[in-house]
Rosetta silent file (secondary structure, phi, psi, omega in degrees, C-alpha in Angstrom):
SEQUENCE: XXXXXXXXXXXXXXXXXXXXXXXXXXXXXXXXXXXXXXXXXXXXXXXXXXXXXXXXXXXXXXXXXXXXXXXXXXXXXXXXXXXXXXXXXXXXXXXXXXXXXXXXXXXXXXXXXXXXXXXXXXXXXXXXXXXXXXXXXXXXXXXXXXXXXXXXXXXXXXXXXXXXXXXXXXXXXXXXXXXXXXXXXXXXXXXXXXXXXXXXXXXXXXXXXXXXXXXXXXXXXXXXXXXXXXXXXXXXXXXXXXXXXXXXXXXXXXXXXXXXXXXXXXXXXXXXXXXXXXXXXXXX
SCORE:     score description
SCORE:     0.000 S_00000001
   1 L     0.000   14.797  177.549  118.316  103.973   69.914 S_00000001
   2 L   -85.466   14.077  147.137  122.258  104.037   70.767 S_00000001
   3 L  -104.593   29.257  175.929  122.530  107.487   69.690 S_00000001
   4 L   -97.932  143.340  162.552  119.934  108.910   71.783 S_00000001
   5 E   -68.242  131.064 -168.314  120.388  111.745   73.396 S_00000001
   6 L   -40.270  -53.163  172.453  119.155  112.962   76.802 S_00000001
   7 H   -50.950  -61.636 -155.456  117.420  115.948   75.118 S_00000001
   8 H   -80.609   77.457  167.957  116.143  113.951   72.039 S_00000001
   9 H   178.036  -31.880  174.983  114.788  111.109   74.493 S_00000001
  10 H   -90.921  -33.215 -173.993  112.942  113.731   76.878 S_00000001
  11 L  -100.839   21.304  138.603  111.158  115.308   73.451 S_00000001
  12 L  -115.145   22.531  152.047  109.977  111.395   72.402 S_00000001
  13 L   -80.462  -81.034 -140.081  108.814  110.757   76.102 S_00000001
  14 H   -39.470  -61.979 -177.381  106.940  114.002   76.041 S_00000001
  15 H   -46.668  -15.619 -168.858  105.775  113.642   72.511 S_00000001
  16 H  -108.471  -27.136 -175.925  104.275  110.168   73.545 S_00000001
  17 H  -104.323   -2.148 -178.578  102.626  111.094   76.910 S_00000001
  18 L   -71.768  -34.060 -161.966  101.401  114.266   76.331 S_00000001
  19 L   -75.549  -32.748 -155.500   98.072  112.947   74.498 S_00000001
  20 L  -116.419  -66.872  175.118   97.730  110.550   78.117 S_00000001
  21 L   -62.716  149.025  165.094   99.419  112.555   80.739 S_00000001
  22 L   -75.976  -33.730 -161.323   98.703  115.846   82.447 S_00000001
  23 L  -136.775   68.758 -161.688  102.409  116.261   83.902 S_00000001
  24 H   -80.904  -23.080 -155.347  104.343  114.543   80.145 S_00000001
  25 H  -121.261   -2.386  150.726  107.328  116.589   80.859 S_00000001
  26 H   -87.157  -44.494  152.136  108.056  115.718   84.487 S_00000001
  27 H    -0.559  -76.636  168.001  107.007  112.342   83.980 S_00000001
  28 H   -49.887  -41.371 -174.647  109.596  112.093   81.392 S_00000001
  29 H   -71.246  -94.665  169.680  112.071  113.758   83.368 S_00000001
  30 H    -7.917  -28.792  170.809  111.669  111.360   86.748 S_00000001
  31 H   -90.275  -61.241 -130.988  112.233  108.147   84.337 S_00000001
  32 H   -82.227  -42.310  177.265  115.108  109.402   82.516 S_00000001
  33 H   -70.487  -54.315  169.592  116.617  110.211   85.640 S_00000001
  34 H   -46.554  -38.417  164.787  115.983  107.055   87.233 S_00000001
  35 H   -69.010  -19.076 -179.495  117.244  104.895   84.273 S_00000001
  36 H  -105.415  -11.456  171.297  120.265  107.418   84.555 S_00000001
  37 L    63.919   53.381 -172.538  120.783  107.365   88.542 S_00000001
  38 L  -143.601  150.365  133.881  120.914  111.389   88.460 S_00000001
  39 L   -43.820  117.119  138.624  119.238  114.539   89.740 S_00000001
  40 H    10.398  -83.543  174.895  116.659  115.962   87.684 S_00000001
  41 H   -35.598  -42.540 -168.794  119.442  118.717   86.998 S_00000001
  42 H   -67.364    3.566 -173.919  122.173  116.473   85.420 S_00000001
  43 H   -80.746  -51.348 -173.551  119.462  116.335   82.944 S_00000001
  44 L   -75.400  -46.702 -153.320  119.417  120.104   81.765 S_00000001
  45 L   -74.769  -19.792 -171.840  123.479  120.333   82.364 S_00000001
  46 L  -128.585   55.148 -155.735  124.084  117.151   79.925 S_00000001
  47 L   -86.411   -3.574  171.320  121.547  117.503   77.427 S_00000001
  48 L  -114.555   21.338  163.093  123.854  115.993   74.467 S_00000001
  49 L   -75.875  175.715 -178.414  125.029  113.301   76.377 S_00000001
  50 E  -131.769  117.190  161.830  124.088  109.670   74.520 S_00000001
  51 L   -47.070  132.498 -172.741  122.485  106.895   76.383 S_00000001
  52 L   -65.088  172.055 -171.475  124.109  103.507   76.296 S_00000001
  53 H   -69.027  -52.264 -176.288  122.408  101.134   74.494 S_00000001
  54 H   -82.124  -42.319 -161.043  120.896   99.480   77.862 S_00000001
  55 H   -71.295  -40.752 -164.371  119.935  102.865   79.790 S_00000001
  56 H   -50.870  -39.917  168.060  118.231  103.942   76.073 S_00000001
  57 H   -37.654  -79.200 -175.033  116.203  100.136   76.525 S_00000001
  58 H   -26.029  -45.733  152.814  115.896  100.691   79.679 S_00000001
  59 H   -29.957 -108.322  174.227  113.824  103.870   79.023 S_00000001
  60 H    -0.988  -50.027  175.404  111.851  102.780   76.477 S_00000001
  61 H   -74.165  -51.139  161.665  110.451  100.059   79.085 S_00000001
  62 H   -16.209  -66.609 -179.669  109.812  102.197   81.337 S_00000001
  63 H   -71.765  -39.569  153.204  108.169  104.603   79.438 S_00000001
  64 H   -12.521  -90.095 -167.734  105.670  101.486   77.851 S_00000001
  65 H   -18.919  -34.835 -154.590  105.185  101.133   81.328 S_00000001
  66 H  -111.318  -82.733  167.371  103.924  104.926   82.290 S_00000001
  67 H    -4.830  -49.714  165.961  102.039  104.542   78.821 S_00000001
  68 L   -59.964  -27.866 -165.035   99.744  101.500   80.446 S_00000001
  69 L    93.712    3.870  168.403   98.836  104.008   82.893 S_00000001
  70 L   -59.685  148.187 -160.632  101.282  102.505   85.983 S_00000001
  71 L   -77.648  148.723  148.321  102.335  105.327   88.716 S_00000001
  72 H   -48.266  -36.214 -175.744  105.122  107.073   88.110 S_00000001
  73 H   -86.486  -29.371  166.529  106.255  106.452   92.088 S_00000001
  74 H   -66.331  -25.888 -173.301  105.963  102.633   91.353 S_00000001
  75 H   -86.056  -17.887  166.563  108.489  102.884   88.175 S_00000001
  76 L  -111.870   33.787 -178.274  110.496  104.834   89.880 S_00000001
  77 L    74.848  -23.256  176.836  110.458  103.445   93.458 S_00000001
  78 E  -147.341  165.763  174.602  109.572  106.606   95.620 S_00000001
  79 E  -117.644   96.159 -177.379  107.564  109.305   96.525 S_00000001
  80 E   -91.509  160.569 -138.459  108.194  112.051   97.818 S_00000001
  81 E  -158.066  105.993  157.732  105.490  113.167  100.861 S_00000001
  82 L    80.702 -136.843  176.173  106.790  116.403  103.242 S_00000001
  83 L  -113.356   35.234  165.095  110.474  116.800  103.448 S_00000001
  84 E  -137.093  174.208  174.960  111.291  113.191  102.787 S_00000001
  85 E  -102.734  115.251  164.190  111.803  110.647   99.700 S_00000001
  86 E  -118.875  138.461  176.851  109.877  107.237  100.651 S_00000001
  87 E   -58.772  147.203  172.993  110.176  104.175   98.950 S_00000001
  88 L  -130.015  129.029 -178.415  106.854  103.088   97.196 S_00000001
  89 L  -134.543  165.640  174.938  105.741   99.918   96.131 S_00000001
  90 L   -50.162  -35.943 -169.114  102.223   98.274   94.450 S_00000001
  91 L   -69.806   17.096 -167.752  101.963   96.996   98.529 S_00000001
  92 L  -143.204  155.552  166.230  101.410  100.153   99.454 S_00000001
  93 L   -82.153  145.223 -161.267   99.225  103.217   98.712 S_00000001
  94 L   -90.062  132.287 -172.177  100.839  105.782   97.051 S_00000001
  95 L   -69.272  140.115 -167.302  101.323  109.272   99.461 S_00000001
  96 L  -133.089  146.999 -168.310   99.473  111.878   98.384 S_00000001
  97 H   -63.845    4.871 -166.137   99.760  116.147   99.125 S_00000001
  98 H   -96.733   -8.703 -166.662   96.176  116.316  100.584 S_00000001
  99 H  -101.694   -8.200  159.868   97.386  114.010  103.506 S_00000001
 100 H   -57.316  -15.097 -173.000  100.038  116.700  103.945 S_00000001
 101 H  -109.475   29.689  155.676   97.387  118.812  105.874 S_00000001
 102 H   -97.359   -8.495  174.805   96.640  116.073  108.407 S_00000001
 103 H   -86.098  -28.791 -174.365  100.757  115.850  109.419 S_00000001
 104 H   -53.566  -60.089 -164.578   99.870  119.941  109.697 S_00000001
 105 L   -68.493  -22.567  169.859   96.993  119.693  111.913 S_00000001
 106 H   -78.374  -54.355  171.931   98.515  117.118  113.950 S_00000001
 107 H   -71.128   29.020 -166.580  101.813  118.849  114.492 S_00000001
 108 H  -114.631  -40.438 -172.343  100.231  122.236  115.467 S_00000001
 109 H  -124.717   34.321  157.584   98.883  120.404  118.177 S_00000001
 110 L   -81.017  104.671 -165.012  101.805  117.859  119.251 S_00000001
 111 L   -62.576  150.937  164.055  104.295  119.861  121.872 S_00000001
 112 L   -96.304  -22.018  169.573  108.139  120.213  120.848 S_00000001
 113 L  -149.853   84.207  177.985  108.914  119.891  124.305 S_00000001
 114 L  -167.017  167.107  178.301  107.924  117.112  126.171 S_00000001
 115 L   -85.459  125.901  136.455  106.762  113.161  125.148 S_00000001
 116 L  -131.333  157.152 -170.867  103.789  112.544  123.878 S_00000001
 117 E   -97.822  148.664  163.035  102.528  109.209  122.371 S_00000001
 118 E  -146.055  169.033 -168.229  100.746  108.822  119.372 S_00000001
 119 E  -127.121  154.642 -147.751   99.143  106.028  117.280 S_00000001
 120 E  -161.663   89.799  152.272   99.183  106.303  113.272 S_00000001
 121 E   -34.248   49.552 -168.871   96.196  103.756  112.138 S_00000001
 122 L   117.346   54.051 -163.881   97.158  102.026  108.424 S_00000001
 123 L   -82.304  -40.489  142.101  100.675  103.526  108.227 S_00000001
 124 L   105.980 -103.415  175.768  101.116  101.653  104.344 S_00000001
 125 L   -66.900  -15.742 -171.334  104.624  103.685  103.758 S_00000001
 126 L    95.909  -15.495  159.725  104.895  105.335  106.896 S_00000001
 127 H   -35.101  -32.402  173.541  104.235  108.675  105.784 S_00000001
 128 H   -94.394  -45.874 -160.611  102.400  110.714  108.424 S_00000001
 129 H   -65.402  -35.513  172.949  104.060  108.710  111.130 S_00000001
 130 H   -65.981  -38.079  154.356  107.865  109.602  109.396 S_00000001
 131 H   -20.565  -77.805 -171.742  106.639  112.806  109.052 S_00000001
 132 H   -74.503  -29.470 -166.976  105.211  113.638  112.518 S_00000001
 133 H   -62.838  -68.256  167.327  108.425  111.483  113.910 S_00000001
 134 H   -14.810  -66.824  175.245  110.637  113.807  112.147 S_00000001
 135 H   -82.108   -7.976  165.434  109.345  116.829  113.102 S_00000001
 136 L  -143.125   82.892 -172.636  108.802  115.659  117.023 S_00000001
 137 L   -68.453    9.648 -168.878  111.529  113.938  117.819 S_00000001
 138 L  -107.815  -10.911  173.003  110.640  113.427  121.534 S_00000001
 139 L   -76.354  140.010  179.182  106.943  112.046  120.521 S_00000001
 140 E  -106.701  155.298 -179.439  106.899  108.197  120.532 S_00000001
 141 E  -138.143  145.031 -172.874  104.729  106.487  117.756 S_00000001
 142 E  -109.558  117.092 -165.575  103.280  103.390  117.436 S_00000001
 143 E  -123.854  112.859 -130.839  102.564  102.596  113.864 S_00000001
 144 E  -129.744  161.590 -171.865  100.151   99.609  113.093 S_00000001
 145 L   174.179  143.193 -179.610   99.277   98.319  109.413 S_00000001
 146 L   -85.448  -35.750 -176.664   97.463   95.224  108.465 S_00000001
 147 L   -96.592  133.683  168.416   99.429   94.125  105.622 S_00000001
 148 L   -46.726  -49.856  166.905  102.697   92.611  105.924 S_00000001
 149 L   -60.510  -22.331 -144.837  104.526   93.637  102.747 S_00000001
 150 H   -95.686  -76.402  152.299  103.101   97.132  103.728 S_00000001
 151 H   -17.209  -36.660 -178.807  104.967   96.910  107.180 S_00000001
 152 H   -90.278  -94.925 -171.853  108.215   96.390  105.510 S_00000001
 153 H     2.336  -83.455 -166.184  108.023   99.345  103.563 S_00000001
 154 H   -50.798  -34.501  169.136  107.424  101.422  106.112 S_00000001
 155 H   -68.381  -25.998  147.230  109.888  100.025  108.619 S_00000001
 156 H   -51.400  -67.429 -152.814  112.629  100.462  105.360 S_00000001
 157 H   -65.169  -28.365  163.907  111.729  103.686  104.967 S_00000001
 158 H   -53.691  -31.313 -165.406  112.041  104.435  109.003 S_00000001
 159 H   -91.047  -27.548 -147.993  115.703  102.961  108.824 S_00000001
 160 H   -75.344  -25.383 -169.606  116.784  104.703  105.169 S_00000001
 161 L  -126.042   27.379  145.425  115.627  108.262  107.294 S_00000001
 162 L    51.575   49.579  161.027  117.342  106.838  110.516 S_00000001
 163 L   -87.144   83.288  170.128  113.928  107.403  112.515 S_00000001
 164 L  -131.858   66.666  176.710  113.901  105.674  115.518 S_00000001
 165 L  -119.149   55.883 -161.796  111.334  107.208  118.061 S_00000001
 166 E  -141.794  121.194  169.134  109.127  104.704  116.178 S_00000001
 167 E  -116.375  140.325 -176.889  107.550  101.186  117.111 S_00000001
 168 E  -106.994  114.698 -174.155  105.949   99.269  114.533 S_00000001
 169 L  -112.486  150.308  156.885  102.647   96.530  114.897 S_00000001
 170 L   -88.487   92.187  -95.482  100.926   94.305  112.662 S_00000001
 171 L   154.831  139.644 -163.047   97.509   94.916  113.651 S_00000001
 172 L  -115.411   62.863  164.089   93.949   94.946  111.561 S_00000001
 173 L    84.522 -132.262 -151.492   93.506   98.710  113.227 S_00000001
 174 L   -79.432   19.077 -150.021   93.200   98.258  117.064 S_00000001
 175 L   -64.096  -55.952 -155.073   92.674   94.340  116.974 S_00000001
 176 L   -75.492  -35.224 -166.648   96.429   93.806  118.471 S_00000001
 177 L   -95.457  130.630 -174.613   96.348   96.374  121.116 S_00000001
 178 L   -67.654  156.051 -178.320   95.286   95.690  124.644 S_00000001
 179 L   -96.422  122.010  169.760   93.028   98.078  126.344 S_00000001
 180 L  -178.789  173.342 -160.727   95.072   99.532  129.232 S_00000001
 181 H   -52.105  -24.433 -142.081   96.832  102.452  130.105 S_00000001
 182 H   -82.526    2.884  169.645  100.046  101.657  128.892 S_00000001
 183 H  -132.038   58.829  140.330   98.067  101.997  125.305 S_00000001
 184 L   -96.367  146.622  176.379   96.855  105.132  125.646 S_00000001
 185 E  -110.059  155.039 -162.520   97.385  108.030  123.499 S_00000001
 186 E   -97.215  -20.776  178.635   97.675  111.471  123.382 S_00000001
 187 E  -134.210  146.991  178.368   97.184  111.125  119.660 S_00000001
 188 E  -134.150   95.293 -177.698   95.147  108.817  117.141 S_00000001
 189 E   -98.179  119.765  156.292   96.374  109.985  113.432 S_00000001
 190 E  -148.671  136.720  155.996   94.731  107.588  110.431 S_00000001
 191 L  -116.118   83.361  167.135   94.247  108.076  106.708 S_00000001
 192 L   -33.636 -171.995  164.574   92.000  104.708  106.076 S_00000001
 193 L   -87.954  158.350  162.238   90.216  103.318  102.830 S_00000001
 194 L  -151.455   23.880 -155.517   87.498  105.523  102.254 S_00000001
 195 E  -109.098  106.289  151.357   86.590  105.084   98.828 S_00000001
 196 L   -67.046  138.189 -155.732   83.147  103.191   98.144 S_00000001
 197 L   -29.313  -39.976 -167.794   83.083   99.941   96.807 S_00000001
 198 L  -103.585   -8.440 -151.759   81.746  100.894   93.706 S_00000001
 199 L   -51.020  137.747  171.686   83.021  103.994   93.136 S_00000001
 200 H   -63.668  -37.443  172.835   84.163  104.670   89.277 S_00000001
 201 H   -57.889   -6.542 -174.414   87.536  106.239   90.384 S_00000001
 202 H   -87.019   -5.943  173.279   88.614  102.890   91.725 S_00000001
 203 H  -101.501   10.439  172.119   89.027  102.071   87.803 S_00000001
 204 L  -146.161  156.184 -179.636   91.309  105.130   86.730 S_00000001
 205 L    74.518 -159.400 -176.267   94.334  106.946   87.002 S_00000001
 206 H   -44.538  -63.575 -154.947   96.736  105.837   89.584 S_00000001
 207 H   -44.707  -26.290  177.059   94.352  103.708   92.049 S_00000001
 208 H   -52.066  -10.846 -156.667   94.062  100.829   89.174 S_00000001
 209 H  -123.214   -3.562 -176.572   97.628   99.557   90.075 S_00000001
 210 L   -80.437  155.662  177.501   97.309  100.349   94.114 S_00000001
 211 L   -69.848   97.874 -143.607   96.245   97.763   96.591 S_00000001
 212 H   -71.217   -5.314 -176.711   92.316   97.999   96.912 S_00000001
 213 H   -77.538   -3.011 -170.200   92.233   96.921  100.583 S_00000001
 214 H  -112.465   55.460 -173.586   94.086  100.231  101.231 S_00000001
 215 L  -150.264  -60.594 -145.006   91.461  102.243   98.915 S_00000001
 216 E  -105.924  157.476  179.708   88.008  100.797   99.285 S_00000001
 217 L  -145.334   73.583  172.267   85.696  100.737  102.494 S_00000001
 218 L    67.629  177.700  166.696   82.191   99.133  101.730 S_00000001
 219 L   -15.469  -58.969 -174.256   78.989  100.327  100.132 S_00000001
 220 L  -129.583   33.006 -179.771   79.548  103.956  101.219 S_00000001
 221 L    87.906  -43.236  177.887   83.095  104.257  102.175 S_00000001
 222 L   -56.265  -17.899 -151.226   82.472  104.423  105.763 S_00000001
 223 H   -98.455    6.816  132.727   83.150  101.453  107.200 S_00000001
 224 H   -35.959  -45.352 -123.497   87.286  101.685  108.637 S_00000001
 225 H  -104.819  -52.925 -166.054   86.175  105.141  109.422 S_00000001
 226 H   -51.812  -52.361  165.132   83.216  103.884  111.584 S_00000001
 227 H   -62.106  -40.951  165.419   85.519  101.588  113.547 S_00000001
 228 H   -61.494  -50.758  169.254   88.268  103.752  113.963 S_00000001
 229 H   -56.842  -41.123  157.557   86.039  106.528  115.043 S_00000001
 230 H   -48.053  -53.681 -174.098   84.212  104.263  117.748 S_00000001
 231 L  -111.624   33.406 -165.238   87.133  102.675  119.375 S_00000001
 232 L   -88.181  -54.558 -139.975   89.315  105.146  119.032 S_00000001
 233 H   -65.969  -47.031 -167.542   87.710  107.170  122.950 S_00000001
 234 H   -73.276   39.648 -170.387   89.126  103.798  124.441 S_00000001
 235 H  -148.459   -5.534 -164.907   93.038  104.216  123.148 S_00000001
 236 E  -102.651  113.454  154.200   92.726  108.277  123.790 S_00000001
 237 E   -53.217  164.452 -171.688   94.174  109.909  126.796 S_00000001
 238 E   -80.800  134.801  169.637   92.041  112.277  128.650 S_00000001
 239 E    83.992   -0.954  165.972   91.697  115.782  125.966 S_00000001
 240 E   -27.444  139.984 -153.070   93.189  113.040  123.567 S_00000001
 241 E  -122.025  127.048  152.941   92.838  114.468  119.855 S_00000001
 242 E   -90.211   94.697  167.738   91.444  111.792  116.710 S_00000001
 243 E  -107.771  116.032  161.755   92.748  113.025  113.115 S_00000001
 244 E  -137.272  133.911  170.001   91.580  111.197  110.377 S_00000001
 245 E   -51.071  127.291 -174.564   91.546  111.576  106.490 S_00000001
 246 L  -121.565  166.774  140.884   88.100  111.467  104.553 S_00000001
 247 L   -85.081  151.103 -173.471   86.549  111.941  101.303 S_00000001
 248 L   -28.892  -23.800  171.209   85.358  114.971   99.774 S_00000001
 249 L  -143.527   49.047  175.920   81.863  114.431  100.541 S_00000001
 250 L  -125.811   33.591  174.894   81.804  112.376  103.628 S_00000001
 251 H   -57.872  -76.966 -160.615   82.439  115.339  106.178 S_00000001
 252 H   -65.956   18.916  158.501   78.781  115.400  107.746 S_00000001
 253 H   -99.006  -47.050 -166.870   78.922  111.600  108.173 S_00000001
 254 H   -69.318  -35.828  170.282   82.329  111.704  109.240 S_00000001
 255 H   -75.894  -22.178 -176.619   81.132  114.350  112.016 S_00000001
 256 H   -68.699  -69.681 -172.365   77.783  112.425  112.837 S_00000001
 257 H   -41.715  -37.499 -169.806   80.016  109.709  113.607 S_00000001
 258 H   -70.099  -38.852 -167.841   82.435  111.834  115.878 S_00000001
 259 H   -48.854  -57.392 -165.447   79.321  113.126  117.705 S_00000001
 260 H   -66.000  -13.591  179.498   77.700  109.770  118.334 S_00000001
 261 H  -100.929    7.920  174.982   81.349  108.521  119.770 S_00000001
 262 L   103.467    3.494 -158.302   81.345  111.384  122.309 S_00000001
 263 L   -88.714  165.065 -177.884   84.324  113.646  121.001 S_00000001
 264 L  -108.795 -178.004  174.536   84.034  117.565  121.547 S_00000001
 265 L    49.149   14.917  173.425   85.479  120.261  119.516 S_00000001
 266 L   -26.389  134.400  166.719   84.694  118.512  116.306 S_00000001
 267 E  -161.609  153.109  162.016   86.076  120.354  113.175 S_00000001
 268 L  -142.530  129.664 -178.284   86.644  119.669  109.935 S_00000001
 269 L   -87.151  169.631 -165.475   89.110  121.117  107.508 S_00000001
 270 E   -94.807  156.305  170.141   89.696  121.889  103.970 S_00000001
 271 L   -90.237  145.787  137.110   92.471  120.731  101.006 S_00000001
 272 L   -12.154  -52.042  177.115   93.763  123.033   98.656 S_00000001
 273 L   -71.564   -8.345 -163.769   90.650  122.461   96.814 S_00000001
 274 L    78.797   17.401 -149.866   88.295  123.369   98.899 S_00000001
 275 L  -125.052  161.139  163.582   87.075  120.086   99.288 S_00000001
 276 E   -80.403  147.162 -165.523   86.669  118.272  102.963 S_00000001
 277 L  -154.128  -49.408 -177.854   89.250  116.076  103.581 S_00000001
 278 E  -102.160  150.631  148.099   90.354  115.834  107.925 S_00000001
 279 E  -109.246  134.723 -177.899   88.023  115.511  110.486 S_00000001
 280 E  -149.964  148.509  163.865   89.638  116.051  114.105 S_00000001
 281 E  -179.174  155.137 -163.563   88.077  116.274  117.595 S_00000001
 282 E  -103.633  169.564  171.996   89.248  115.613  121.054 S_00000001
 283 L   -86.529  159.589 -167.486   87.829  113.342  123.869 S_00000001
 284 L   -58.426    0.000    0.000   85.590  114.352  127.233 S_00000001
């Protein structure tokens, strides 16, 4: 393979993943640049260049790899989620666009100017909290995660995008935090496990190579979301708002729940898809 060419190496990725993949010719693209340390573009602009001997290996494994069915964002290290690039690892759940429209609904109703605090439930990479920190730099956020390896991620990916209106806990969701004022919030952001236990999707696609404690939540999915939603009223400032991420067909549980923990203004919004996906409502 020491005469392959950039071109002739993106049409035998393609040619091999097309049969398995849905998206064979970005796929292909996203390794070849990462074995090549380039921009997408330097791809089309050198398309008769010849891979060394090692990046053409290098490839090859790679592409095996994507072939087994392993994410693309683990082989190549990141994801990108909003207007940033975050590092991704198996310790982490992989970011996904439907959790872009819980950084929406949260920043619509976070001020640009004045502090407010918010708490970010399960942060795994740090995506909604690098997100919302980004886009409101005067909000401070407290970003709690259970797993350790998970923590590091996210706290990398806070320094690589020089974020620091950000404190970071180890915490098995509110276990860590004392109840008193100084840890109340104005905000409670989480996208939990929600997946039930049994569910067949925990055996395909991406989620086979993801960590299952950040995927699965009992029998019917509920039960993070039951806990968060419960003890959430004591960590909420007064008109304090709870956004959390769901599955497609847990809204009217997910709303049952808000009811029974006292919040008003319940709503729940839609993906792209049509499908339910946030639940938000504020406290008495």
């Amino acid at each position: 393979m020491s005469s392959l060419t950039i071109k002739a190496a993106l049409q035998m990725a393609v040619s091999a993943l097309s049969p398995r993949a849905e998206s064979a010719h970005l796929d292909a693209e996203l390794l070849l640049a990462q074995v090549l340390n380039k921009p997408r573009s330097y791809l089309f602009t050198w398309p008769e260049k010849v891979l060394s001997p090692e990046q053409a290996q290098h490839f090859q494994a790679l592409l095996q790899q994507r072939l087994q069915g392993h994410p693309i964002a683990h082989l190549i290290g990141q994801r990108e989620f909003w207007t940033l690039d975050l590092m991704v690892t198996p310790d982490t759940l992989i970011p996904r666009p439907e959790t872009e429209l819980l950084v929406e609904l949260a920043l619509e109703r976070l001020p640009h100017d004045h502090v407010c605090k918010v708490l970010d439930l399960g942060t795994g990479t740090g995506a909604i909290t690098l997100a919302l920190a980004s886009e409101r730099p005067l909000t401070q956020i407290t970003a709690i995660e259970r797993s350790a390896p998970a923590l590091e991620v996210a706290k990398r990916n806070a320094e690589r995008h020089q974020l620091t209106n950000i404190q970071f806990l180890q915490s098995s969701w509110f276990a860590e935090l004392a109840q008193n004022s100084a840890n109340r919030f104005d905000m409670i952001v989480s996208n939990p496990p929600y997946i039930a236990a049994h569910d067949e999707h925990l055996s395909q696609g991406d989620v086979r190579f993801e960590p299952l404690t950040a995927l699965a939540a009992g029998q019917d999915g509920l039960d993070d979301l039951k806990i968060i939603i419960q003890q959430a009223p004591a960590y909420l400032s007064t008109q304090g708002w709870l956004l959390v991420e769901h599955g497609y067909d847990q809204g009217v549980a997910v709303r049952a729940l808000y009811t029974q923990a006292g919040f008003q203004m319940i709503n729940t919004h839609t993906d792209l898809a049509g499908h339910d996906r946030v639940t938000l409502g504020h406290v008495r």
